[in-house]
mmCIF file of C-alpha atoms in Angstrom:
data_model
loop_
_atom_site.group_PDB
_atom_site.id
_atom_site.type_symbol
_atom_site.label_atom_id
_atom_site.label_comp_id
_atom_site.label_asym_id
_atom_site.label_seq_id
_atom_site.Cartn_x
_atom_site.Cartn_y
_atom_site.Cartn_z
ATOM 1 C CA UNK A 1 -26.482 93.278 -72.352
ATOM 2 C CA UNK A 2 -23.244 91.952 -71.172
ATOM 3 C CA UNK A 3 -23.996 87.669 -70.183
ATOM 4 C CA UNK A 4 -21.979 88.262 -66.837
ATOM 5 C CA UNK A 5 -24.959 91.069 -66.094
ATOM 6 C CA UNK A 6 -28.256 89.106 -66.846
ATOM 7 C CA UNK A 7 -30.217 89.245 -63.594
ATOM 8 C CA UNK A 8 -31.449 85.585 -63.606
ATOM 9 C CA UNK A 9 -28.035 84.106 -63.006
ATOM 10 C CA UNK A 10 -27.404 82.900 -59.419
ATOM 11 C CA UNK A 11 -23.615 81.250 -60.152
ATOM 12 C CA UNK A 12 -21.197 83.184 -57.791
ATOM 13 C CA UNK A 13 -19.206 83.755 -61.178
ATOM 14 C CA UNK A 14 -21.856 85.778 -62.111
ATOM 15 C CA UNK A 15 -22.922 89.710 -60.523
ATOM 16 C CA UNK A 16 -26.574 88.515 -60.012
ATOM 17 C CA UNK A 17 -25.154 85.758 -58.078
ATOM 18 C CA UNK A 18 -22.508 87.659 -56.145
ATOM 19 C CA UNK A 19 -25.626 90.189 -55.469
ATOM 20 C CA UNK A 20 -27.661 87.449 -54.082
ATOM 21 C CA UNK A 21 -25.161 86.473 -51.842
ATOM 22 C CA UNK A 22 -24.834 89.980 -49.927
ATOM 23 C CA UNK A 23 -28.110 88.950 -48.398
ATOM 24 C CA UNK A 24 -28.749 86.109 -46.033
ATOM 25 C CA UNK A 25 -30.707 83.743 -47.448
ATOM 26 C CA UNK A 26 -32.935 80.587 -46.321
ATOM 27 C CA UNK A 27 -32.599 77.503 -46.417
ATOM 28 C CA UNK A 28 -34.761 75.440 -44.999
ATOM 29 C CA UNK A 29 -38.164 75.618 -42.717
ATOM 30 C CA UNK A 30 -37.062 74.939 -38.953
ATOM 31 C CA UNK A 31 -39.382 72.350 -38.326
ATOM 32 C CA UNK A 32 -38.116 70.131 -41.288
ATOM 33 C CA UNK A 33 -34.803 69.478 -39.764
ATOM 34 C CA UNK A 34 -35.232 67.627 -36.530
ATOM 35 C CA UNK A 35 -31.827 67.629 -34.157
ATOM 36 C CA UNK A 36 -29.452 65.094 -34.778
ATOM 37 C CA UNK A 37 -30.271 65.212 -38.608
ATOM 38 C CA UNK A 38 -28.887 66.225 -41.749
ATOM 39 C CA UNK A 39 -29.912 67.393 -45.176
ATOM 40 C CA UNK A 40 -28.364 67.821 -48.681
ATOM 41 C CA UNK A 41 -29.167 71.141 -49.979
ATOM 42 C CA UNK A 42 -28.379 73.841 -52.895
ATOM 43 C CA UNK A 43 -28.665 77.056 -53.064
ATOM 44 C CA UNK A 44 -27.848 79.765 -55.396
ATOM 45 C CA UNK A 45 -25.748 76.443 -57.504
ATOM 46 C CA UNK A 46 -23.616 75.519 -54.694
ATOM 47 C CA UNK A 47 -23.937 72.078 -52.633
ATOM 48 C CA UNK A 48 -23.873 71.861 -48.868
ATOM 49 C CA UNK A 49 -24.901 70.090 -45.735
ATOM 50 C CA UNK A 50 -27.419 71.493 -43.488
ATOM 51 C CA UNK A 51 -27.229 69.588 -39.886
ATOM 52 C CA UNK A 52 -29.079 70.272 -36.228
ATOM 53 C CA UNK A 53 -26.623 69.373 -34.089
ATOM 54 C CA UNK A 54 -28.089 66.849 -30.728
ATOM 55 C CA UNK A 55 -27.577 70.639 -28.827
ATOM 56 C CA UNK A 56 -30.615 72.044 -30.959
ATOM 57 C CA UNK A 57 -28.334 74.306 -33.496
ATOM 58 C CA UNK A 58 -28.416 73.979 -37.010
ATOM 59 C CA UNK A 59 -25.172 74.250 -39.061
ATOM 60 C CA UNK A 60 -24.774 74.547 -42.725
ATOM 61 C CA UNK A 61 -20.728 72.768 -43.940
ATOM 62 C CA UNK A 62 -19.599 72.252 -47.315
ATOM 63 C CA UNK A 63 -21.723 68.937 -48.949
ATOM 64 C CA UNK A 64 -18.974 66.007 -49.016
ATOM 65 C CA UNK A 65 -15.708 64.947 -46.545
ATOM 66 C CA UNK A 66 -12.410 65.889 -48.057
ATOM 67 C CA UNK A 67 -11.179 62.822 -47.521
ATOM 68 C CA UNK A 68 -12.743 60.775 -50.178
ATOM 69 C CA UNK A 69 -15.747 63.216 -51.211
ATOM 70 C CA UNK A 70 -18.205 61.115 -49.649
ATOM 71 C CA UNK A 71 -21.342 62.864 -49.121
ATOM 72 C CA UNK A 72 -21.721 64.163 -45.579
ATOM 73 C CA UNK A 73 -25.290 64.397 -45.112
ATOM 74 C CA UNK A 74 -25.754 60.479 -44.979
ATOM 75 C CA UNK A 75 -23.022 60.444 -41.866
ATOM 76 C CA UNK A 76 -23.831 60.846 -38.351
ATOM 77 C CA UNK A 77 -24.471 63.969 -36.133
ATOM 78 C CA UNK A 78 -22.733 63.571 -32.897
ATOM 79 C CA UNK A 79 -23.013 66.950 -30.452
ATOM 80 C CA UNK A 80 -22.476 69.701 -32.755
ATOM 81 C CA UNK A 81 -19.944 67.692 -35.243
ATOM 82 C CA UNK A 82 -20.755 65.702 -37.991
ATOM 83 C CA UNK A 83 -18.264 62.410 -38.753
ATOM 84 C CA UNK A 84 -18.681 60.935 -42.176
ATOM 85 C CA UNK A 85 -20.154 57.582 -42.568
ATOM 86 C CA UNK A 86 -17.026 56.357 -44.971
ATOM 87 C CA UNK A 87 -14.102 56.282 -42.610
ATOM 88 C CA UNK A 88 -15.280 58.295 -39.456
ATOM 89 C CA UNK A 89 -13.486 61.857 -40.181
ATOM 90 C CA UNK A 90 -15.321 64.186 -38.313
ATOM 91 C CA UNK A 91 -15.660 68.058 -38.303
ATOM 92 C CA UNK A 92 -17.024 70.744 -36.116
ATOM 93 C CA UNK A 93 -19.493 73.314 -36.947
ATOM 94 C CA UNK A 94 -16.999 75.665 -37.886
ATOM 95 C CA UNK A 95 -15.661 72.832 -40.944
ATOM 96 C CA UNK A 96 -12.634 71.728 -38.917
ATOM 97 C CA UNK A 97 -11.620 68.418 -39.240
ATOM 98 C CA UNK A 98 -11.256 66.984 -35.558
ATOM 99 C CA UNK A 99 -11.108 63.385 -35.652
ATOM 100 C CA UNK A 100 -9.248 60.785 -38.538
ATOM 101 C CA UNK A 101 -9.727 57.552 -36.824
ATOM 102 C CA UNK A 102 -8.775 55.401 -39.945
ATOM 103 C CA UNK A 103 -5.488 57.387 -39.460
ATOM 104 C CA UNK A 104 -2.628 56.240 -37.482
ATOM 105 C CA UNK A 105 -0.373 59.532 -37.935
ATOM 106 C CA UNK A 106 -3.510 62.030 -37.976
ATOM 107 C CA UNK A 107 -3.307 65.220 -39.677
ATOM 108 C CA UNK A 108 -7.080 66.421 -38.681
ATOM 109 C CA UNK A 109 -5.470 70.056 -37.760
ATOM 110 C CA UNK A 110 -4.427 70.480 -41.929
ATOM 111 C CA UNK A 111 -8.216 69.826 -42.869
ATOM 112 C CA UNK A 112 -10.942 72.334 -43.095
ATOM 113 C CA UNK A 113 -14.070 72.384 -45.305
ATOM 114 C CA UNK A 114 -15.852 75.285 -45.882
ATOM 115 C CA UNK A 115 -18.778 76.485 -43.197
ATOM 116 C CA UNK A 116 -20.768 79.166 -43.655
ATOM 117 C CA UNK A 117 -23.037 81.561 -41.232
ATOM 118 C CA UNK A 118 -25.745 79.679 -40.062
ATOM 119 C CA UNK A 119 -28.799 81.562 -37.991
ATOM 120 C CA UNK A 120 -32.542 80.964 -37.143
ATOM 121 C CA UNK A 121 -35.509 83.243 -37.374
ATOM 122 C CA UNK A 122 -39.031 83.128 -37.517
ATOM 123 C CA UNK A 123 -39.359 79.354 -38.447
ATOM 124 C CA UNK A 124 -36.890 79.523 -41.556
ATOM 125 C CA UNK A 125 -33.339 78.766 -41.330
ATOM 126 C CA UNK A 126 -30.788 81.253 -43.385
ATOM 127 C CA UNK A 127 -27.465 81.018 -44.264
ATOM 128 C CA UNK A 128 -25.045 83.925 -45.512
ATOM 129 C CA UNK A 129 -23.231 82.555 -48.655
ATOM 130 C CA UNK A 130 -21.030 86.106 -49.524
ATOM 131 C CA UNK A 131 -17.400 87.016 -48.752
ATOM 132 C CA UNK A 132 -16.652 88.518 -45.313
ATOM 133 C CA UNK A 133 -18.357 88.615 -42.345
ATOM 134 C CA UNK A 134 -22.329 88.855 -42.835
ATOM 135 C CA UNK A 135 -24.590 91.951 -41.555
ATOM 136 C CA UNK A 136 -26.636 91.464 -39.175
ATOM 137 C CA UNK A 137 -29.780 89.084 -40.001
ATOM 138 C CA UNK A 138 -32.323 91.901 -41.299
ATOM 139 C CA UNK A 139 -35.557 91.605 -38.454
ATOM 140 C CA UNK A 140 -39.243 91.782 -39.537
ATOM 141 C CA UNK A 141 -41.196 93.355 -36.349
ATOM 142 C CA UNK A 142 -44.482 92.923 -38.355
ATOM 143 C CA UNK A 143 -43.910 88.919 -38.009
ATOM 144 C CA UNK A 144 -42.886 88.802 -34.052
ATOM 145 C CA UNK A 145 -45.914 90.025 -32.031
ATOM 146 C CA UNK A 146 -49.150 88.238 -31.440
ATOM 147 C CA UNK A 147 -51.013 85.805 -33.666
ATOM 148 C CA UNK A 148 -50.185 82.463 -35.248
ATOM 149 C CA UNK A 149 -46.935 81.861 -36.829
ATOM 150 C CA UNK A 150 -46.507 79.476 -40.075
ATOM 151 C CA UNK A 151 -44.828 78.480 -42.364
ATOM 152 C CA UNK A 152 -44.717 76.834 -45.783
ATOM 153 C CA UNK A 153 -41.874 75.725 -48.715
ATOM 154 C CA UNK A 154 -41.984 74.561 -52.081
ATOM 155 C CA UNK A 155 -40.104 73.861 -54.898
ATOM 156 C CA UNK A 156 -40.391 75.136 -58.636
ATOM 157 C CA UNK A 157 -38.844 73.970 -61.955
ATOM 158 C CA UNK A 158 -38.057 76.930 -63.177
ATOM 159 C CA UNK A 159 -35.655 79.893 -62.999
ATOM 160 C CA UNK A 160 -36.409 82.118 -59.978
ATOM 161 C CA UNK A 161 -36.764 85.245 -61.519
ATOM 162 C CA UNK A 162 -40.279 84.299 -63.242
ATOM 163 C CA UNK A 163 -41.639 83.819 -59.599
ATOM 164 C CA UNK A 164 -39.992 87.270 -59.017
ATOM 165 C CA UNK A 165 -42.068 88.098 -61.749
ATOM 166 C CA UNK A 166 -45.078 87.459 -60.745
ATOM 167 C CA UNK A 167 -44.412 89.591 -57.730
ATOM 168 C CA UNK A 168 -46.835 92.386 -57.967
ATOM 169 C CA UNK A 169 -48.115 91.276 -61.227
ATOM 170 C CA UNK A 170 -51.859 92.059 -60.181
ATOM 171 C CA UNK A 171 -53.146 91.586 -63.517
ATOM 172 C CA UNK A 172 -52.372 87.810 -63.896
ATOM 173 C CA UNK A 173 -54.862 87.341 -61.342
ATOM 174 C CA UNK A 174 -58.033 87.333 -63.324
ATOM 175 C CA UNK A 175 -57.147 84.572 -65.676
ATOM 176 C CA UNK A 176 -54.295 82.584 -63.626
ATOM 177 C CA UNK A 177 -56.326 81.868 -60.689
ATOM 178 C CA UNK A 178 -59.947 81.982 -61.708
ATOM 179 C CA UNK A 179 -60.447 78.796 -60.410
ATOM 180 C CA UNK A 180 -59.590 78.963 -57.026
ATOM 181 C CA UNK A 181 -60.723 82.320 -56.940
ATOM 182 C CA UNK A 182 -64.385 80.880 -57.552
ATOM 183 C CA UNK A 183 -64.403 79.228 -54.372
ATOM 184 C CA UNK A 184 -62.302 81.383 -52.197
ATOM 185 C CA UNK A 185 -63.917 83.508 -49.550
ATOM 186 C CA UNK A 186 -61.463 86.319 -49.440
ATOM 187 C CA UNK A 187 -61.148 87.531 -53.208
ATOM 188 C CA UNK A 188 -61.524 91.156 -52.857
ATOM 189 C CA UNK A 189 -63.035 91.138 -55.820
ATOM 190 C CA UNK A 190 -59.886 90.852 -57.671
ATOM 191 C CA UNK A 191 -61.457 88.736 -60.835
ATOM 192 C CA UNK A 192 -64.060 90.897 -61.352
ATOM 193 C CA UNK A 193 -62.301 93.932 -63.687
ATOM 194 C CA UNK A 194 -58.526 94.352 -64.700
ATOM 195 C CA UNK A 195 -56.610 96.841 -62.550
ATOM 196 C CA UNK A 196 -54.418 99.750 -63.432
ATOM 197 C CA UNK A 197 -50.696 98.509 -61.997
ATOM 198 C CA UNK A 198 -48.546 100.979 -60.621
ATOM 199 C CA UNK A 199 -45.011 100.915 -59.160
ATOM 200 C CA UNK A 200 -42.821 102.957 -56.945
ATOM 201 C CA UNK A 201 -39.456 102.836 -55.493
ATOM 202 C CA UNK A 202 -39.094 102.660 -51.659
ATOM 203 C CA UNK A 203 -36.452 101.760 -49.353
ATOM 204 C CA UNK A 204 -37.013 98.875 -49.126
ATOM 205 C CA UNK A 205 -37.619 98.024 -52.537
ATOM 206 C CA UNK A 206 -40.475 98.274 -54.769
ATOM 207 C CA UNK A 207 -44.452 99.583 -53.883
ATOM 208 C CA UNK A 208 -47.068 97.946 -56.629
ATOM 209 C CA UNK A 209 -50.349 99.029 -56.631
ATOM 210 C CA UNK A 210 -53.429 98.203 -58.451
ATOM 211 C CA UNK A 211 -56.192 100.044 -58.789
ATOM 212 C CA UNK A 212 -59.468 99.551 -60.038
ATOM 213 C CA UNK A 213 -62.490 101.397 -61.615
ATOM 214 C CA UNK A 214 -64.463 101.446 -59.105
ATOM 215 C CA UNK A 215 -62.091 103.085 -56.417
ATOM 216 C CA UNK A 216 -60.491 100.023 -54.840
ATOM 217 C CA UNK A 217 -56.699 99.478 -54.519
ATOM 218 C CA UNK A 218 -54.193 96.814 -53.940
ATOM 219 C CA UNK A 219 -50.602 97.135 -52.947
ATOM 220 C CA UNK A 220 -48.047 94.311 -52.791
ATOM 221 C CA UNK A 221 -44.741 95.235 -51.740
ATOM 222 C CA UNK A 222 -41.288 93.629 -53.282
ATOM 223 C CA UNK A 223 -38.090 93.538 -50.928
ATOM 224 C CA UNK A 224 -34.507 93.697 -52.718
ATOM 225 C CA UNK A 225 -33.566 91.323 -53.302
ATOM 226 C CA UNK A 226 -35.963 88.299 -53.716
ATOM 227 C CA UNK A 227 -38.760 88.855 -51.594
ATOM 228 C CA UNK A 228 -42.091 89.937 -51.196
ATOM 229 C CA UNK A 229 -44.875 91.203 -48.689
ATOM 230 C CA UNK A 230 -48.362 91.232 -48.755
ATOM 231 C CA UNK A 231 -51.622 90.609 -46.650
ATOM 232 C CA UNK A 232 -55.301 88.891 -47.363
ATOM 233 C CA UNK A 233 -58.199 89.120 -44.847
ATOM 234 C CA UNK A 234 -58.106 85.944 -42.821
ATOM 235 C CA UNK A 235 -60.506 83.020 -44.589
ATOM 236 C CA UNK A 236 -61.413 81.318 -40.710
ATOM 237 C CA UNK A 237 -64.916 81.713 -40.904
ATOM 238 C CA UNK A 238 -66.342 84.267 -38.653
ATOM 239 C CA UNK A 239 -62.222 86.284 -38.023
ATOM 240 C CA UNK A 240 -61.816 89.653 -39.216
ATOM 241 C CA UNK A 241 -58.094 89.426 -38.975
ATOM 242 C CA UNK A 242 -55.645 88.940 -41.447
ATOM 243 C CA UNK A 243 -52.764 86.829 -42.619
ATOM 244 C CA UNK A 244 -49.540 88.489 -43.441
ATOM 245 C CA UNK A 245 -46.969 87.130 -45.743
ATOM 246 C CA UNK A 246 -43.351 87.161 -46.025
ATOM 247 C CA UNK A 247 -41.633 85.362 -49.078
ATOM 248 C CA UNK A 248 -38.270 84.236 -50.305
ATOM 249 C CA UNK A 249 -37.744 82.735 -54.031
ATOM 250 C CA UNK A 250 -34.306 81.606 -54.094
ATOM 251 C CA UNK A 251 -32.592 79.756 -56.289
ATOM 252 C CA UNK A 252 -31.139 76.490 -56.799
ATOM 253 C CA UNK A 253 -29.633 76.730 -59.675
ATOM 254 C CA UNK A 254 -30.710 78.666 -62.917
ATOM 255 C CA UNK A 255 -32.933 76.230 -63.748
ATOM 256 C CA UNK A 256 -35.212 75.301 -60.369
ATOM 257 C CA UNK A 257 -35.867 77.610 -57.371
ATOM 258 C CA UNK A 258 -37.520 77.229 -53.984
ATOM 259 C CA UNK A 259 -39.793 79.330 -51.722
ATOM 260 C CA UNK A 260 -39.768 80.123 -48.214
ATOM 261 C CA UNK A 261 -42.359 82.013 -46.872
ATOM 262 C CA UNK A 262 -43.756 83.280 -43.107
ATOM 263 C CA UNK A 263 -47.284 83.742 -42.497
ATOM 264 C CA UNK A 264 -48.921 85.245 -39.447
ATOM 265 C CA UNK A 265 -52.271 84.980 -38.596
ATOM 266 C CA UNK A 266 -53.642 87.398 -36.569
ATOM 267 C CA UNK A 267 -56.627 85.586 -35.643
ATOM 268 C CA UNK A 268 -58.864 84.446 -32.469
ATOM 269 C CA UNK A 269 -57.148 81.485 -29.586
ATOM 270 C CA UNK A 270 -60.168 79.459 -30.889
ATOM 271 C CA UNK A 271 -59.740 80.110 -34.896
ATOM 272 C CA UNK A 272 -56.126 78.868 -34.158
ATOM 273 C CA UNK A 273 -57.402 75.857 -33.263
ATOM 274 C CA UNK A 274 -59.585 75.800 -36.053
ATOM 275 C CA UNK A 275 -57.175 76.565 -38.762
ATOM 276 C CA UNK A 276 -54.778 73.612 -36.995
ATOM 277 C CA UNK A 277 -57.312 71.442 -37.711
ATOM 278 C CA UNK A 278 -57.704 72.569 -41.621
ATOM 279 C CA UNK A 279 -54.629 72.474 -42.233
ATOM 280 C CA UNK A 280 -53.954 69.023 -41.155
ATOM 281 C CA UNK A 281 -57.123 68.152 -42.730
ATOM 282 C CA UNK A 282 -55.717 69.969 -46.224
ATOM 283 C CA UNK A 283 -52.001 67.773 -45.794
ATOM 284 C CA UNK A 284 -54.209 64.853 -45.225
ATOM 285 C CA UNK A 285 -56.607 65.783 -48.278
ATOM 286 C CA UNK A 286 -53.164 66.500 -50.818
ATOM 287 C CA UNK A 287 -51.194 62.886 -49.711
ATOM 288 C CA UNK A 288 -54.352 61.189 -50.190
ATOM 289 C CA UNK A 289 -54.619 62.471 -54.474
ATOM 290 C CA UNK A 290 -54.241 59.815 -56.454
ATOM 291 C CA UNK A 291 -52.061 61.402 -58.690
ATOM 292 C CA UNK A 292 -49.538 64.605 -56.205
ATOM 293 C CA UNK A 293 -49.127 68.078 -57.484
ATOM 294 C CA UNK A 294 -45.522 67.515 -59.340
ATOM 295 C CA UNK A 295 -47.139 64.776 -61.678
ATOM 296 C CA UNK A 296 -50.318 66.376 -62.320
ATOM 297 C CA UNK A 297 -48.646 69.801 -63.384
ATOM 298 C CA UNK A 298 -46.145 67.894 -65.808
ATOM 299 C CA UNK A 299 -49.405 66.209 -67.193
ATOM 300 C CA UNK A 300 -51.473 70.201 -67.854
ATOM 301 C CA UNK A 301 -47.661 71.099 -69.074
ATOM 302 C CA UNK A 302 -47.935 68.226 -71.755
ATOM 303 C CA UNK A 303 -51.297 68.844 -72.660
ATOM 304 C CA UNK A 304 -52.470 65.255 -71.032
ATOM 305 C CA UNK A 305 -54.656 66.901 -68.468
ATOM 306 C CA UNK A 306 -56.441 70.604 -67.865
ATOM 307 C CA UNK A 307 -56.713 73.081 -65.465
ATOM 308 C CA UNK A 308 -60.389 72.276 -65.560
ATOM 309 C CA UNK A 309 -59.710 68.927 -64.528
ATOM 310 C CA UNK A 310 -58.474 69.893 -61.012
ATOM 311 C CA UNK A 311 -60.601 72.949 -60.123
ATOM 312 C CA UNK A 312 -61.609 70.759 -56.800
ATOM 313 C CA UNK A 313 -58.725 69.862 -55.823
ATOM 314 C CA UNK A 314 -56.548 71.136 -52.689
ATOM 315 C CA UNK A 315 -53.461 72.242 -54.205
ATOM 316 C CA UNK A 316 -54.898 73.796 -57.097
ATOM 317 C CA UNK A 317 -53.493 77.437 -56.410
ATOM 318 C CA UNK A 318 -50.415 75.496 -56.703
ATOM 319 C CA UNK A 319 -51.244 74.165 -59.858
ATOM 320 C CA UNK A 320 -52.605 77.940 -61.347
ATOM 321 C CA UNK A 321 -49.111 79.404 -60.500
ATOM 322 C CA UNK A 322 -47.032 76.280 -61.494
ATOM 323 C CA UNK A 323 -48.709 75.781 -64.637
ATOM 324 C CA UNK A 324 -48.201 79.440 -65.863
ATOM 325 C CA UNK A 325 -44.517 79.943 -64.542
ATOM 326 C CA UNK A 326 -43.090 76.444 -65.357
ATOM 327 C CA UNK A 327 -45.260 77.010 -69.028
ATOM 328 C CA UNK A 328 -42.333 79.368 -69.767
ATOM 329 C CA UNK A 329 -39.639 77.485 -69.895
ATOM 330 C CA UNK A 330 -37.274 76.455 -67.218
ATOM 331 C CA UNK A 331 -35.918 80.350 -68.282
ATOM 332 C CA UNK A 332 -37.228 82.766 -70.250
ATOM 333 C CA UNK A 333 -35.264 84.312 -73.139
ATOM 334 C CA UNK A 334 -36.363 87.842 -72.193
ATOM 335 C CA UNK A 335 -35.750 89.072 -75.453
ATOM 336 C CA UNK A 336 -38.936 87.728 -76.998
ATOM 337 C CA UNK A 337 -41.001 89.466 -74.408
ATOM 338 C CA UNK A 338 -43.429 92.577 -75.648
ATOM 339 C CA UNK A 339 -43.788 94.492 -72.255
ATOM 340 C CA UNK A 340 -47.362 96.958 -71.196
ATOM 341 C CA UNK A 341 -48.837 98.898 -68.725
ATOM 342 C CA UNK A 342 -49.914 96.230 -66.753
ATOM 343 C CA UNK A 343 -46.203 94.908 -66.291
ATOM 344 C CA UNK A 344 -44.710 98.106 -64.911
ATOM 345 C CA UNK A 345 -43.854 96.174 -61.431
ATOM 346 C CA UNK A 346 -41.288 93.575 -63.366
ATOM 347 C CA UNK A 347 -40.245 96.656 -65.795
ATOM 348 C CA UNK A 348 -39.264 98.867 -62.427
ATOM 349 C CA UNK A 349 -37.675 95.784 -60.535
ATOM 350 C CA UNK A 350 -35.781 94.676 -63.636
ATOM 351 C CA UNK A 351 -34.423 98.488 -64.096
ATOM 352 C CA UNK A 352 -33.403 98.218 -60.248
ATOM 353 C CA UNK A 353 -31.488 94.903 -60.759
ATOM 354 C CA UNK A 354 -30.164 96.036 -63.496
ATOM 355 C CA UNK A 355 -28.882 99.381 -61.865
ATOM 356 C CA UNK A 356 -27.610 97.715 -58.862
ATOM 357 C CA UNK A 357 -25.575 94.911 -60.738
ATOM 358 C CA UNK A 358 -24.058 97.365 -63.007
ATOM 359 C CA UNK A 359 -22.894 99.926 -60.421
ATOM 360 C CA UNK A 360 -21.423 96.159 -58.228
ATOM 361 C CA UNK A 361 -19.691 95.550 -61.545
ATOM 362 C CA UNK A 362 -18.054 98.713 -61.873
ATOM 363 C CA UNK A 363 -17.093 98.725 -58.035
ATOM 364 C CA UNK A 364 -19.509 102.132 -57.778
ATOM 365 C CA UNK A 365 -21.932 101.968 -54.306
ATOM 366 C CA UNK A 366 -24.977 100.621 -54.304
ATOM 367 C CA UNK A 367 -28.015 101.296 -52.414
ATOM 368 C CA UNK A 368 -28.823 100.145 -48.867
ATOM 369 C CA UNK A 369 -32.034 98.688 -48.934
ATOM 370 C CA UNK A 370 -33.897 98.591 -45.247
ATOM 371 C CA UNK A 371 -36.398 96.055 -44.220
ATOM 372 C CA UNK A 372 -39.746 97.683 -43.286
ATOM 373 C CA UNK A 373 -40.017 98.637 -39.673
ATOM 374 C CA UNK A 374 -43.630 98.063 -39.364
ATOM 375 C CA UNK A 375 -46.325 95.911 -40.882
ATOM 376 C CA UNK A 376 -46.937 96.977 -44.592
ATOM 377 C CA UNK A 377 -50.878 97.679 -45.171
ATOM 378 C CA UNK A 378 -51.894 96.187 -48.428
ATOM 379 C CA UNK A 379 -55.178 95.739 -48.860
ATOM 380 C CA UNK A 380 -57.056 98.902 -48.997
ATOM 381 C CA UNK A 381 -60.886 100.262 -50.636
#
């Protein structure tokens, strides 16, 4: 395969990366950027500043002043500008220079760093990083009527794509997560046989289903181009609801990636309360380890500590996944894989990637994906 077509490359040299960047992406989760602040971030290998303006808006500007390259998110936020802490230039959210004060002939109007789409939705901040005007945000009904809203980030170090991966990939289950799965209250029986996996293209992507001997099924749904959607019974003792999820795994760079992800509850006024009060008790519960997550998964990943070790611990569905994504590598050379059955999800996505870059390559059209009008079912008996 031609280098400039491998799927797992996010540089906006590359086709996967100028495929990425045809859909908005986010950034951040609303609540972690508090107005009047900024934050250095990178996505898909580029650097930028990510600001709330005093008004309430968040911005995302190119990461330094062009002045002297001084990094902009250690300057101040005034209104919706942002004036760099070195010698006071200042630009508005549209990457304008406005203000040179250190200047006594001011050329301000000759200055402009780059800005890019900035929007809010559902608790996540995105950004459009492609050439042109963007579409329209894509809207997830399923996520704006009643229940609890949440939601939750994390970083990974390794290449995106092997959290893409593990999208759908129902029979990892079993083994990955039999730890947690011991204690959890919601699951479905999933460690007790290995499934059949199959997949299916929709419009909005890709359909994986598991099924198992004794009738039950699974589906977990993949969105083009990074994303995926599924739901679990709620695990508030005494609900009957559930908890859908949205997520994003975006990358960094080709080396690290982040995720994003929306969850709503669709549980009782009084289990909200509840789970409020579990989840601060579970934040409490993971700052108070004595050794955090990122330390303790290098130590499994150097063979200085076991997953057995930390089967009581808070984060340790954190630790399952981490262990056995970051255990490949910070990227996978592909070509050393040997492919079954049960991976027919990441054999259909792949193929779809594949197709899509190609036919972006040779300037051919590609295939307008749609976000699901209404909520995906995906637990089923």
């Amino acid at each position: 395969m031609d280098d400039q077509l491998a799927p797992h490359l996010c540089g906006a040299d590359t086709w996967a990366g100028k495929y990425l960047r045809r859909f908005w992406q986010p950034v951040q989760l609303s609540k972690n950027l508090k107005p009047g602040r900024a934050k250095p971030i990178r996505v898909l290998g580029e650097d930028f500043t990510l600001y709330r303006g005093t008004t309430g808006s968040a911005h995302v500007v190119d990461y330094a002043c062009a002045h002297r390259c001084t990094k902009l998110s250690v300057g101040t936020i005034e209104g919706d500008h942002i004036r760099c802490v070195y010698h006071g230039w200042m630009y508005d959210a549209d990457g304008q220079c406005i203000e040179q004060p250190s200047e006594p002939e001011p050329f301000a109007q000759k200055i402009r760093i780059r800005a890019v789409p900035t929007q809010e939705y559902l608790g996540l901040i995105f950004c459009w990083l492609g050439a042109g005007p963007p579409p329209p945000l894509p809207r997830y009904s399923a996520f704006e009527g009643e229940g609890l809203l949440d939601n939750s980030y994390y970083t990974r170090e390794c290449n995106y794509y092997q959290n893409l991966d593990n999208h759908g990939d129902s029979a990892h289950v079993t083994y990955t997560h039999r730890l947690s799965l011991q204690k959890s209250m919601t699951n479905l029986g999933l460690n007790h046989a290995m499934p059949i996996v199959s997949a299916e293209e929709m419009p909005y992507g890709i359909a994986s289903t598991a099924s198992w001997p004794d009738g039950r099924t699974r589906t977990i749904h993949l969105l083009v181009p990074n994303m995926n959607f599924f739901n679990v019974p709620s695990e508030m003792p005494g609900e009957t609801g559930w908890t859908d999820h949205l997520a994003w795994r975006v990358p960094i760079d080709d080396e690290r990636h982040y995720s994003c992800t929306i969850q709503r509850h669709h549980i009782s006024e009084e289990s909200r309360r509840r789970y409020d009060e579990v989840q601060k008790e579970t934040r409490q519960a993971i700052a108070g380890l004595e050794i955090g997550t990122r330390r303790m998964l290098e130590m499994i990943l150097a063979g200085e500590a076991s997953l057995d070790d930390c089967a009581d611990r808070p984060d340790i569905v954190s630790l399952e996944d981490g262990v056995a994504q970051e255990g490949q590598g910070r990227s996978v050379d592909r070509s050393k894989e040997h492919l079954g059955r049960s991976d027919a999800t990441l054999i259909l996505r792949r193929k779809i990637h594949l197709r899509e870059l190609r036919a972006l390559s040779e300037g051919q059209p590609l295939k307008e994906w749609t976000a699901p009008e209404t909520r995906l079912v995906t637990t089923g008996v």
